[in-house]
Amino acid sequence: MIIIPAIDLIGGEAVRLVKGDYGQKTVYSSKPEELAGQFEAMGAKYLHVVDLEGAKGGGTANLETIRKIRAALSIPMQLGGGVRDAKAAKLYLEDVGINRVILGTVALTKPGFVDEMIAAYGPERIVVGVDAKDGNVATQGWLEGSGVHYLEYIERLKKQGVKYAVVTDIGRDGTLTSPNWDMYESINGMEIIVSGGVACNEDIHRAAGYYGVIVGKAFYEGKVDLKACLAKY
């Protein structure tokens, strides 16, 4: 398992939302690139970055900040938020040097784009975000429902050759109430990255049966000993 610290961006700042609510924003750093460097110094082997403005409306609002983060790191990083066409994917994967991009809304609305990206870059560099609210996949920065159950969606992704999925129960994200373990236990046949609700060191240890776990608010609020957990995994 890999522990993946998270940096969410709005306006060039590192922030966290509660349940994806853009109205419940807490700013943790005005220099995310320095924060990224701290995670690497702690022993992080991968970094998770999300452009929340890109996730909500598309585009590359935080591109320059993302460039700064990439330049500050020697470890790999994955990026989500706003990657909705080949131009954006190429920008991040080829120009900026992002190791993996996370496809969200576009993977559901345009399945052919997933096929195109896997053909172009391989399954190691393409991750799909499966963001569920009350069991159904949400899109547009978690603001809109799709009516598609997450298990149905994951089966579709597996057939397309998707290897990695960041799976989030939106109702747990940023709440420090522990991940929805029942949801993760219902999934098989894919490398799952647990996301949303991590509240303590025990949650990180429980995620050891999966490919990875994303740690965000629990670190920022001092609820986990991230350095110790990174040393173990």
Coordinates of N, CA and C in Angstrom, one line a residue:
M1 N 0.8 -1.2 0.0 CA 0.0 0.0 0.0 C 0.9 1.3 0.0
I2 N 0.4 2.3 -0.7 CA 1.1 3.6 -0.6 C 0.1 4.6 0.0
I3 N 0.7 5.4 0.9 CA 0.0 6.5 1.5 C 0.2 7.7 0.6
I4 N -0.9 8.4 0.2 CA -0.7 9.5 -0.7 C -1.3 10.8 -0.1
P5 N -0.4 11.7 0.4 CA -0.9 12.9 0.9 C -1.6 13.7 -0.2
A6 N -2.6 14.5 0.3 CA -3.4 15.3 -0.7 C -3.3 16.8 -0.5
I7 N -3.2 17.4 -1.7 CA -3.3 18.9 -1.7 C -4.4 19.3 -2.7
D8 N -5.4 19.9 -2.2 CA -6.5 20.4 -3.0 C -6.3 21.9 -3.2
L9 N -6.5 22.4 -4.5 CA -6.2 23.8 -4.8 C -7.4 24.6 -5.2
I10 N -7.5 25.8 -4.7 CA -8.4 26.8 -5.1 C -7.6 28.2 -5.0
G11 N -7.6 28.9 -6.1 CA -6.9 30.2 -6.2 C -5.5 30.1 -5.8
G12 N -4.8 29.0 -6.1 CA -3.4 28.8 -5.8 C -3.1 28.5 -4.4
E13 N -4.1 28.2 -3.6 CA -3.9 27.9 -2.2 C -4.3 26.5 -1.9
A14 N -3.7 25.9 -0.9 CA -4.0 24.5 -0.4 C -5.2 24.6 0.5
V15 N -6.3 24.0 0.1 CA -7.6 24.1 0.9 C -8.1 22.7 1.1
R16 N -9.2 22.6 2.0 CA -10.0 21.4 2.1 C -11.4 21.8 2.2
L17 N -12.3 21.0 1.5 CA -13.7 21.2 1.6 C -14.3 20.2 2.5
V18 N -15.6 20.3 2.9 CA -16.3 19.3 3.6 C -17.4 18.8 2.7
K19 N -17.4 17.5 2.4 CA -18.4 16.8 1.6 C -18.4 17.5 0.2
G20 N -17.3 18.0 -0.3 CA -17.3 18.6 -1.6 C -18.0 20.0 -1.7
D21 N -18.3 20.5 -0.5 CA -19.1 21.8 -0.5 C -18.1 23.0 -0.7
Y22 N -18.2 23.7 -1.8 CA -17.2 24.8 -2.0 C -17.5 25.9 -1.1
G23 N -18.6 25.9 -0.4 CA -18.9 27.0 0.6 C -18.3 26.7 1.9
Q24 N -17.8 25.5 2.1 CA -17.1 25.1 3.4 C -15.6 24.8 3.1
K25 N -14.9 25.9 3.0 CA -13.5 25.9 2.6 C -12.6 26.3 3.7
T26 N -11.6 25.6 4.0 CA -10.6 26.0 4.9 C -9.2 26.0 4.2
V27 N -8.5 27.2 4.3 CA -7.2 27.3 3.7 C -6.1 26.9 4.7
Y28 N -5.3 26.0 4.2 CA -4.2 25.5 5.0 C -2.8 26.0 4.6
S29 N -2.6 26.4 3.4 CA -1.3 27.0 3.0 C -1.5 27.9 1.8
S30 N -0.8 29.0 1.8 CA -0.8 29.9 0.6 C 0.4 29.5 -0.3
K31 N 1.2 28.5 0.1 CA 2.4 28.1 -0.7 C 2.3 26.6 -0.8
P32 N 1.5 26.0 -1.6 CA 1.3 24.6 -1.7 C 2.6 23.8 -2.1
E33 N 3.5 24.5 -2.9 CA 4.7 23.9 -3.3 C 5.6 23.6 -2.1
E34 N 5.5 24.4 -1.0 CA 6.3 24.2 0.2 C 5.7 23.0 1.0
L35 N 4.4 23.0 1.0 CA 3.7 21.9 1.6 C 4.0 20.6 1.0
A36 N 4.1 20.6 -0.4 CA 4.4 19.4 -1.1 C 5.8 18.9 -0.7
G37 N 6.7 19.8 -0.6 CA 8.1 19.5 -0.2 C 8.2 18.9 1.2
Q38 N 7.3 19.4 2.1 CA 7.2 18.8 3.4 C 6.8 17.4 3.4
F39 N 5.8 17.1 2.6 CA 5.3 15.7 2.4 C 6.4 14.8 2.0
E40 N 7.2 15.2 1.0 CA 8.3 14.4 0.5 C 9.3 14.2 1.6
A41 N 9.6 15.2 2.3 CA 10.6 15.1 3.4 C 10.2 14.1 4.5
M42 N 8.8 14.0 4.6 CA 8.3 13.1 5.6 C 8.4 11.6 5.2
G43 N 8.7 11.5 3.9 CA 8.8 10.1 3.3 C 7.7 9.7 2.4
A44 N 6.9 10.6 2.0 CA 5.8 10.3 1.0 C 6.4 9.8 -0.3
K45 N 5.8 8.8 -0.9 CA 6.3 8.2 -2.2 C 5.5 8.7 -3.3
Y46 N 4.4 9.4 -3.1 CA 3.5 9.8 -4.1 C 2.7 11.0 -3.6
L47 N 2.3 11.9 -4.4 CA 1.5 13.1 -4.0 C 0.2 13.1 -4.9
H48 N -0.9 13.5 -4.2 CA -2.2 13.6 -4.9 C -2.6 15.1 -4.9
V49 N -2.8 15.6 -6.1 CA -3.2 17.0 -6.2 C -4.5 17.2 -7.0
V50 N -5.4 18.0 -6.5 CA -6.7 18.2 -7.2 C -6.9 19.7 -7.4
D51 N -7.1 20.1 -8.7 CA -7.5 21.5 -9.0 C -9.0 21.5 -8.8
L52 N -9.5 22.0 -7.7 CA -10.9 22.0 -7.4 C -11.7 22.9 -8.4
E53 N -11.1 24.0 -8.8 CA -11.7 24.9 -9.8 C -11.9 24.2 -11.1
G54 N -10.9 23.4 -11.5 CA -10.9 22.6 -12.7 C -12.0 21.5 -12.6
A55 N -12.1 20.9 -11.4 CA -13.1 19.9 -11.2 C -14.5 20.4 -11.3
K56 N -14.7 21.6 -10.9 CA -16.0 22.2 -10.9 C -16.4 22.7 -12.3
G57 N -15.5 23.4 -13.0 CA -15.9 24.0 -14.3 C -15.1 23.6 -15.5
G58 N -14.1 22.7 -15.2 CA -13.1 22.5 -16.3 C -12.0 23.5 -16.3
G59 N -11.0 23.3 -17.2 CA -10.0 24.3 -17.3 C -8.8 24.0 -16.4
T60 N -7.8 24.9 -16.5 CA -6.5 24.7 -15.8 C -6.3 26.0 -14.9
A61 N -7.2 26.3 -14.0 CA -7.1 27.5 -13.2 C -5.9 27.6 -12.4
N62 N -5.4 26.4 -11.9 CA -4.3 26.4 -11.0 C -3.0 25.8 -11.6
L63 N -2.9 26.0 -12.9 CA -1.8 25.4 -13.7 C -0.4 25.9 -13.2
E64 N -0.3 27.2 -12.9 CA 1.0 27.7 -12.5 C 1.4 27.1 -11.1
T65 N 0.4 27.0 -10.2 CA 0.7 26.4 -8.9 C 1.1 25.0 -9.1
I66 N 0.4 24.3 -9.9 CA 0.7 22.9 -10.2 C 2.2 22.7 -10.7
R67 N 2.6 23.6 -11.6 CA 3.9 23.6 -12.1 C 4.9 23.8 -11.0
K68 N 4.6 24.7 -10.0 CA 5.5 25.0 -8.9 C 5.6 23.7 -8.0
I69 N 4.5 23.0 -7.8 CA 4.5 21.8 -7.0 C 5.4 20.7 -7.7
R70 N 5.2 20.6 -9.0 CA 5.9 19.6 -9.7 C 7.4 19.9 -9.6
A71 N 7.8 21.1 -9.8 CA 9.2 21.5 -9.8 C 9.8 21.3 -8.4
A72 N 9.0 21.3 -7.3 CA 9.5 21.2 -6.0 C 9.7 19.8 -5.6
L73 N 9.2 18.8 -6.4 CA 9.2 17.4 -6.0 C 10.2 16.6 -6.8
S74 N 10.6 15.5 -6.2 CA 11.3 14.4 -7.0 C 10.5 13.2 -7.0
I75 N 9.4 13.1 -6.2 CA 8.6 11.9 -6.2 C 7.5 12.1 -7.2
P76 N 6.8 11.0 -7.6 CA 5.7 11.1 -8.6 C 4.5 11.8 -8.0
M77 N 3.6 12.3 -8.9 CA 2.4 12.9 -8.4 C 1.3 12.6 -9.4
Q78 N 0.1 12.5 -8.9 CA -1.1 12.4 -9.7 C -2.0 13.6 -9.6
L79 N -2.7 13.9 -10.7 CA -3.4 15.2 -10.7 C -4.8 14.9 -11.2
G80 N -5.8 15.5 -10.5 CA -7.2 15.4 -11.0 C -7.8 16.8 -11.0
G81 N -8.9 16.9 -11.7 CA -9.6 18.2 -11.7 C -9.5 18.9 -13.0
G82 N -10.5 18.8 -13.9 CA -10.4 19.6 -15.1 C -9.8 18.9 -16.3
V83 N -9.3 17.6 -16.2 CA -8.7 16.9 -17.3 C -9.9 16.3 -18.1
R84 N -10.4 17.1 -19.1 CA -11.6 16.7 -19.8 C -11.4 16.6 -21.3
D85 N -10.1 16.8 -21.8 CA -9.9 16.6 -23.2 C -8.4 16.2 -23.4
A86 N -8.1 15.8 -24.6 CA -6.7 15.4 -24.9 C -5.7 16.5 -24.7
K87 N -6.1 17.7 -25.0 CA -5.2 18.8 -24.8 C -4.7 19.0 -23.4
A88 N -5.7 18.9 -22.4 CA -5.4 19.0 -21.0 C -4.5 17.9 -20.5
A89 N -4.9 16.7 -21.0 CA -4.1 15.5 -20.6 C -2.6 15.6 -21.1
K90 N -2.5 16.0 -22.3 CA -1.1 16.2 -22.9 C -0.4 17.2 -22.2
L91 N -1.0 18.3 -21.8 CA -0.4 19.4 -21.1 C 0.2 18.9 -19.8
Y92 N -0.6 18.2 -19.0 CA -0.1 17.7 -17.7 C 0.9 16.6 -17.8
L93 N 0.6 15.6 -18.7 CA 1.4 14.4 -18.7 C 2.7 14.6 -19.5
E94 N 2.7 15.5 -20.5 CA 3.9 15.6 -21.3 C 4.7 16.9 -21.0
D95 N 3.9 18.0 -20.8 CA 4.6 19.3 -20.5 C 4.9 19.5 -19.1
V96 N 4.0 19.4 -18.2 CA 4.2 19.6 -16.8 C 5.0 18.5 -16.1
G97 N 4.8 17.3 -16.6 CA 5.5 16.1 -16.0 C 4.8 15.4 -14.9
I98 N 3.4 15.5 -15.0 CA 2.6 14.8 -14.0 C 2.7 13.3 -14.4
N99 N 2.8 12.4 -13.4 CA 2.9 11.0 -13.6 C 1.6 10.3 -14.0
R100 N 0.5 10.7 -13.3 CA -0.8 10.1 -13.6 C -1.8 11.2 -13.5
V101 N -2.8 11.2 -14.5 CA -3.9 12.1 -14.4 C -5.1 11.3 -14.0
I102 N -6.0 12.0 -13.3 CA -7.3 11.4 -12.8 C -8.4 11.9 -13.7
L103 N -9.1 11.1 -14.3 CA -10.3 11.5 -15.1 C -11.5 11.3 -14.3
G104 N -12.3 12.4 -14.2 CA -13.5 12.4 -13.4 C -14.8 12.4 -14.3
T105 N -15.4 13.5 -14.4 CA -16.6 13.7 -15.1 C -16.5 13.1 -16.5
V106 N -15.5 13.4 -17.3 CA -15.3 13.0 -18.7 C -15.3 11.5 -18.8
A107 N -14.8 10.8 -17.8 CA -14.8 9.3 -17.9 C -16.2 8.7 -18.0
L108 N -17.1 9.4 -17.3 CA -18.5 8.9 -17.3 C -19.3 9.3 -18.5
T109 N -19.1 10.6 -18.8 CA -19.9 11.2 -19.9 C -19.3 10.8 -21.3
K110 N -18.0 10.6 -21.4 CA -17.4 10.3 -22.7 C -16.5 9.0 -22.5
P111 N -17.1 7.8 -22.5 CA -16.3 6.6 -22.2 C -15.2 6.4 -23.3
G112 N -15.4 6.9 -24.5 CA -14.4 6.7 -25.6 C -13.2 7.5 -25.2
F113 N -13.3 8.6 -24.4 CA -12.1 9.3 -24.1 C -11.1 8.5 -23.2
V114 N -11.7 7.7 -22.3 CA -10.9 6.8 -21.5 C -10.1 5.8 -22.4
D115 N -10.8 5.2 -23.4 CA -10.1 4.3 -24.3 C -9.0 5.1 -25.0
E116 N -9.2 6.3 -25.4 CA -8.3 7.1 -26.1 C -7.0 7.3 -25.3
M117 N -7.3 7.7 -24.0 CA -6.2 8.0 -23.1 C -5.3 6.8 -22.8
I118 N -6.0 5.7 -22.5 CA -5.3 4.4 -22.2 C -4.4 4.0 -23.4
A119 N -5.0 4.1 -24.6 CA -4.3 3.8 -25.8 C -3.0 4.7 -26.0
A120 N -3.2 6.0 -25.6 CA -2.1 6.9 -25.8 C -1.0 6.8 -24.7
Y121 N -1.4 6.6 -23.5 CA -0.5 6.7 -22.4 C -0.3 5.4 -21.6
G122 N -1.2 4.5 -21.8 CA -1.1 3.2 -21.0 C -1.9 3.3 -19.7
P123 N -2.3 2.2 -19.2 CA -3.1 2.1 -17.9 C -2.4 2.6 -16.7
E124 N -1.1 2.6 -16.7 CA -0.3 3.1 -15.6 C -0.4 4.6 -15.3
R125 N -0.8 5.3 -16.4 CA -0.8 6.8 -16.2 C -2.2 7.4 -16.2
I126 N -3.2 6.5 -16.4 CA -4.6 7.0 -16.4 C -5.4 6.4 -15.2
V127 N -5.9 7.3 -14.3 CA -6.6 6.9 -13.2 C -8.1 7.5 -13.4
V128 N -9.1 6.7 -12.9 CA -10.4 7.3 -12.9 C -10.9 7.5 -11.5
G129 N -11.5 8.7 -11.3 CA -12.1 9.0 -10.1 C -13.6 8.5 -10.0
V130 N -13.9 7.7 -9.1 CA -15.2 7.2 -8.9 C -15.8 7.8 -7.6
D131 N -16.6 8.9 -7.8 CA -17.0 9.7 -6.6 C -18.5 9.4 -6.4
A132 N -18.8 8.8 -5.3 CA -20.2 8.3 -5.1 C -20.9 9.1 -4.0
K133 N -22.2 9.4 -4.3 CA -23.0 10.0 -3.3 C -24.3 9.2 -3.2
D134 N -24.6 8.6 -2.0 CA -25.7 7.7 -1.8 C -25.7 6.6 -2.8
G135 N -24.5 6.1 -3.2 CA -24.4 5.0 -4.0 C -24.2 5.3 -5.5
N136 N -24.6 6.5 -5.9 CA -24.5 6.8 -7.3 C -23.3 7.8 -7.6
V137 N -22.8 7.7 -8.8 CA -21.6 8.5 -9.2 C -22.1 9.9 -9.4
A138 N -21.3 10.8 -8.9 CA -21.5 12.3 -9.0 C -20.5 12.9 -10.0
T139 N -20.8 14.0 -10.6 CA -19.9 14.6 -11.6 C -19.9 16.1 -11.4
Q140 N -19.1 16.8 -12.2 CA -19.0 18.2 -12.2 C -18.6 18.7 -10.8
G141 N -17.4 18.2 -10.3 CA -16.9 18.6 -9.0 C -17.8 18.2 -7.9
W142 N -18.5 17.0 -8.1 CA -19.4 16.4 -7.1 C -20.7 17.1 -7.0
L143 N -21.0 18.0 -7.9 CA -22.2 18.9 -7.7 C -23.4 18.3 -8.4
E144 N -23.3 17.3 -9.4 CA -24.4 16.8 -10.1 C -24.4 15.3 -10.0
G145 N -25.6 14.7 -9.9 CA -25.8 13.3 -9.9 C -25.8 12.7 -11.3
S146 N -25.6 11.4 -11.4 CA -25.6 10.7 -12.7 C -26.7 9.6 -12.8
G147 N -27.1 9.1 -11.7 CA -28.0 8.0 -11.7 C -27.4 6.7 -11.9
V148 N -26.0 6.7 -12.1 CA -25.3 5.4 -12.3 C -24.7 4.9 -11.0
H149 N -25.0 3.7 -10.6 CA -24.4 3.1 -9.4 C -22.9 2.9 -9.5
Y150 N -22.2 3.1 -8.4 CA -20.8 3.0 -8.5 C -20.3 1.6 -9.0
L151 N -20.9 0.6 -8.5 CA -20.5 -0.8 -8.9 C -20.7 -1.0 -10.4
E152 N -21.8 -0.5 -10.9 CA -22.1 -0.6 -12.4 C -21.0 0.1 -13.2
Y153 N -20.6 1.3 -12.7 CA -19.6 2.1 -13.3 C -18.2 1.4 -13.3
I154 N -17.9 0.9 -12.1 CA -16.6 0.2 -12.0 C -16.5 -1.0 -12.9
E155 N -17.6 -1.8 -13.1 CA -17.6 -2.9 -14.0 C -17.3 -2.4 -15.4
R156 N -17.9 -1.3 -15.8 CA -17.6 -0.7 -17.1 C -16.2 -0.3 -17.3
L157 N -15.6 0.3 -16.2 CA -14.2 0.7 -16.3 C -13.3 -0.4 -16.4
K158 N -13.5 -1.5 -15.7 CA -12.7 -2.7 -15.8 C -12.7 -3.3 -17.2
K159 N -13.8 -3.3 -17.9 CA -13.9 -3.8 -19.2 C -13.1 -2.9 -20.2
Q160 N -12.9 -1.6 -19.8 CA -12.2 -0.7 -20.6 C -10.7 -0.8 -20.4
G161 N -10.3 -1.5 -19.4 CA -8.9 -1.7 -19.1 C -8.3 -0.7 -18.1
V162 N -9.2 -0.1 -17.4 CA -8.7 0.9 -16.3 C -8.2 0.0 -15.2
K163 N -7.0 0.4 -14.7 CA -6.3 -0.3 -13.7 C -6.5 0.3 -12.3
Y164 N -6.4 1.7 -12.3 CA -6.5 2.4 -11.0 C -7.8 3.2 -10.9
A165 N -8.4 3.2 -9.7 CA -9.5 4.1 -9.4 C -9.4 4.7 -8.0
V166 N -9.6 6.0 -8.0 CA -9.7 6.7 -6.7 C -11.2 6.7 -6.3
V167 N -11.5 6.0 -5.3 CA -13.0 5.8 -5.0 C -13.3 6.6 -3.7
T168 N -14.3 7.5 -3.8 CA -14.6 8.4 -2.7 C -16.1 8.3 -2.4
D169 N -16.4 8.2 -1.1 CA -17.8 8.4 -0.7 C -17.9 9.8 -0.3
I170 N -18.5 10.6 -1.1 CA -18.6 12.1 -0.9 C -19.1 12.4 0.4
G171 N -20.0 11.6 1.0 CA -20.6 11.9 2.3 C -19.6 11.8 3.4
R172 N -18.5 11.2 3.1 CA -17.4 11.0 4.2 C -16.3 12.0 4.0
D173 N -16.2 12.6 2.8 CA -15.0 13.4 2.5 C -14.9 14.6 3.3
G174 N -13.8 14.8 4.0 CA -13.5 16.0 4.8 C -14.3 16.0 6.2
T175 N -14.9 14.8 6.5 CA -15.7 14.7 7.7 C -14.9 14.1 8.9
L176 N -13.8 13.5 8.7 CA -13.1 12.8 9.7 C -13.9 11.7 10.4
T177 N -14.7 11.0 9.7 CA -15.6 10.0 10.2 C -15.3 8.6 9.8
S178 N -14.1 8.4 9.2 CA -13.6 7.1 8.7 C -14.2 6.8 7.3
P179 N -13.5 6.1 6.5 CA -14.0 5.8 5.1 C -15.1 4.8 5.2
N180 N -15.9 4.8 4.1 CA -17.0 3.8 4.0 C -16.4 2.5 3.6
W181 N -16.0 1.7 4.6 CA -15.4 0.4 4.3 C -16.3 -0.6 3.6
D182 N -17.6 -0.5 3.9 CA -18.5 -1.4 3.2 C -18.4 -1.2 1.7
M183 N -18.3 0.1 1.3 CA -18.2 0.4 -0.2 C -16.9 -0.3 -0.8
Y184 N -15.8 -0.1 -0.1 CA -14.6 -0.6 -0.7 C -14.6 -2.2 -0.7
E185 N -15.2 -2.8 0.3 CA -15.2 -4.2 0.3 C -16.1 -4.8 -0.8
S186 N -17.0 -4.0 -1.3 CA -17.8 -4.5 -2.4 C -17.2 -4.5 -3.8
I187 N -16.0 -3.9 -3.8 CA -15.3 -3.7 -5.1 C -14.2 -4.8 -5.3
N188 N -14.0 -5.4 -6.4 CA -12.9 -6.3 -6.7 C -12.4 -6.1 -8.1
G189 N -11.2 -6.6 -8.4 CA -10.7 -6.6 -9.7 C -10.1 -5.3 -10.2
M190 N -9.8 -4.4 -9.3 CA -9.2 -3.2 -9.6 C -8.3 -2.7 -8.5
E191 N -7.3 -1.9 -8.8 CA -6.4 -1.3 -7.8 C -7.1 -0.1 -7.3
I192 N -7.6 -0.2 -6.0 CA -8.4 0.9 -5.4 C -7.6 1.8 -4.5
I193 N -7.8 3.1 -4.7 CA -7.2 4.1 -3.8 C -8.3 4.6 -2.9
V194 N -8.2 4.3 -1.6 CA -9.2 4.7 -0.7 C -9.2 6.2 -0.5
S195 N -10.3 6.9 -0.6 CA -10.3 8.4 -0.5 C -11.6 8.8 0.2
G196 N -11.4 9.7 1.2 CA -12.6 10.3 1.9 C -12.9 9.8 3.2
G197 N -12.7 10.6 4.3 CA -13.1 10.2 5.6 C -12.0 9.7 6.5
V198 N -10.7 9.5 6.0 CA -9.7 9.1 6.9 C -9.6 10.0 8.1
A199 N -9.6 9.3 9.3 CA -9.7 10.1 10.6 C -8.6 9.9 11.5
C200 N -7.9 8.8 11.4 CA -6.9 8.4 12.4 C -5.9 7.4 11.8
N201 N -4.8 7.1 12.6 CA -3.8 6.1 12.1 C -4.5 4.8 11.8
E202 N -5.5 4.4 12.6 CA -6.1 3.1 12.4 C -6.8 3.0 11.1
D203 N -7.3 4.1 10.6 CA -7.9 4.0 9.2 C -6.9 3.8 8.2
I204 N -5.7 4.4 8.3 CA -4.6 4.1 7.4 C -4.2 2.7 7.4
H205 N -4.1 2.1 8.6 CA -3.7 0.7 8.8 C -4.7 -0.2 8.1
R206 N -6.0 0.1 8.3 CA -7.1 -0.7 7.8 C -7.1 -0.7 6.2
A207 N -6.6 0.4 5.7 CA -6.5 0.5 4.2 C -5.4 -0.3 3.6
A208 N -4.6 -0.9 4.4 CA -3.4 -1.7 4.0 C -3.8 -2.8 3.0
G209 N -5.0 -3.2 2.9 CA -5.4 -4.3 2.0 C -5.7 -3.7 0.6
Y210 N -5.6 -2.4 0.4 CA -5.9 -1.8 -0.9 C -4.6 -1.3 -1.5
Y211 N -4.7 -0.8 -2.7 CA -3.5 -0.3 -3.4 C -2.9 1.0 -2.7
G212 N -3.9 1.9 -2.3 CA -3.4 3.1 -1.7 C -4.5 3.8 -0.9
V213 N -4.1 4.8 -0.1 CA -5.0 5.6 0.7 C -4.6 7.0 0.6
I214 N -5.6 7.9 0.4 CA -5.3 9.3 0.3 C -5.6 10.0 1.7
V215 N -4.6 10.8 2.2 CA -4.8 11.4 3.5 C -4.7 12.9 3.3
G216 N -5.8 13.6 3.7 CA -5.9 15.0 3.6 C -6.2 15.7 4.9
K217 N -7.4 15.9 5.2 CA -7.8 16.7 6.3 C -7.3 16.1 7.6
A218 N -7.2 14.8 7.7 CA -6.7 14.2 9.0 C -5.3 14.6 9.3
F219 N -4.5 14.8 8.2 CA -3.1 15.4 8.5 C -3.2 16.8 8.9
Y220 N -4.0 17.6 8.1 CA -4.0 19.1 8.4 C -4.6 19.4 9.7
E221 N -5.4 18.5 10.3 CA -6.0 18.8 11.6 C -5.3 18.1 12.7
G222 N -4.2 17.4 12.3 CA -3.3 16.8 13.4 C -3.9 15.5 13.9
K223 N -4.7 14.8 13.1 CA -5.4 13.6 13.6 C -4.6 12.3 13.4
V224 N -3.6 12.4 12.5 CA -2.8 11.2 12.2 C -1.3 11.6 12.3
D225 N -0.5 10.6 12.6 CA 0.9 10.7 12.6 C 1.4 10.3 11.3
L226 N 1.4 11.2 10.3 CA 1.7 10.8 8.9 C 3.1 10.3 8.7
K227 N 4.0 11.0 9.4 CA 5.4 10.5 9.3 C 5.6 9.1 9.7
A228 N 5.0 8.8 10.8 CA 5.1 7.4 11.4 C 4.5 6.4 10.4
C229 N 3.3 6.8 9.9 CA 2.6 5.8 9.0 C 3.4 5.7 7.7
L230 N 4.0 6.8 7.2 CA 4.8 6.7 5.9 C 6.0 5.8 6.2
A231 N 6.6 5.8 7.4 CA 7.7 5.0 7.7 C 7.4 3.5 7.7
K232 N 6.1 3.2 8.0 CA 5.7 1.8 8.1 C 5.3 1.3 6.7
Y233 N 4.8 2.1 5.9 CA 4.3 1.6 4.6 C 5.2 2.2 3.4

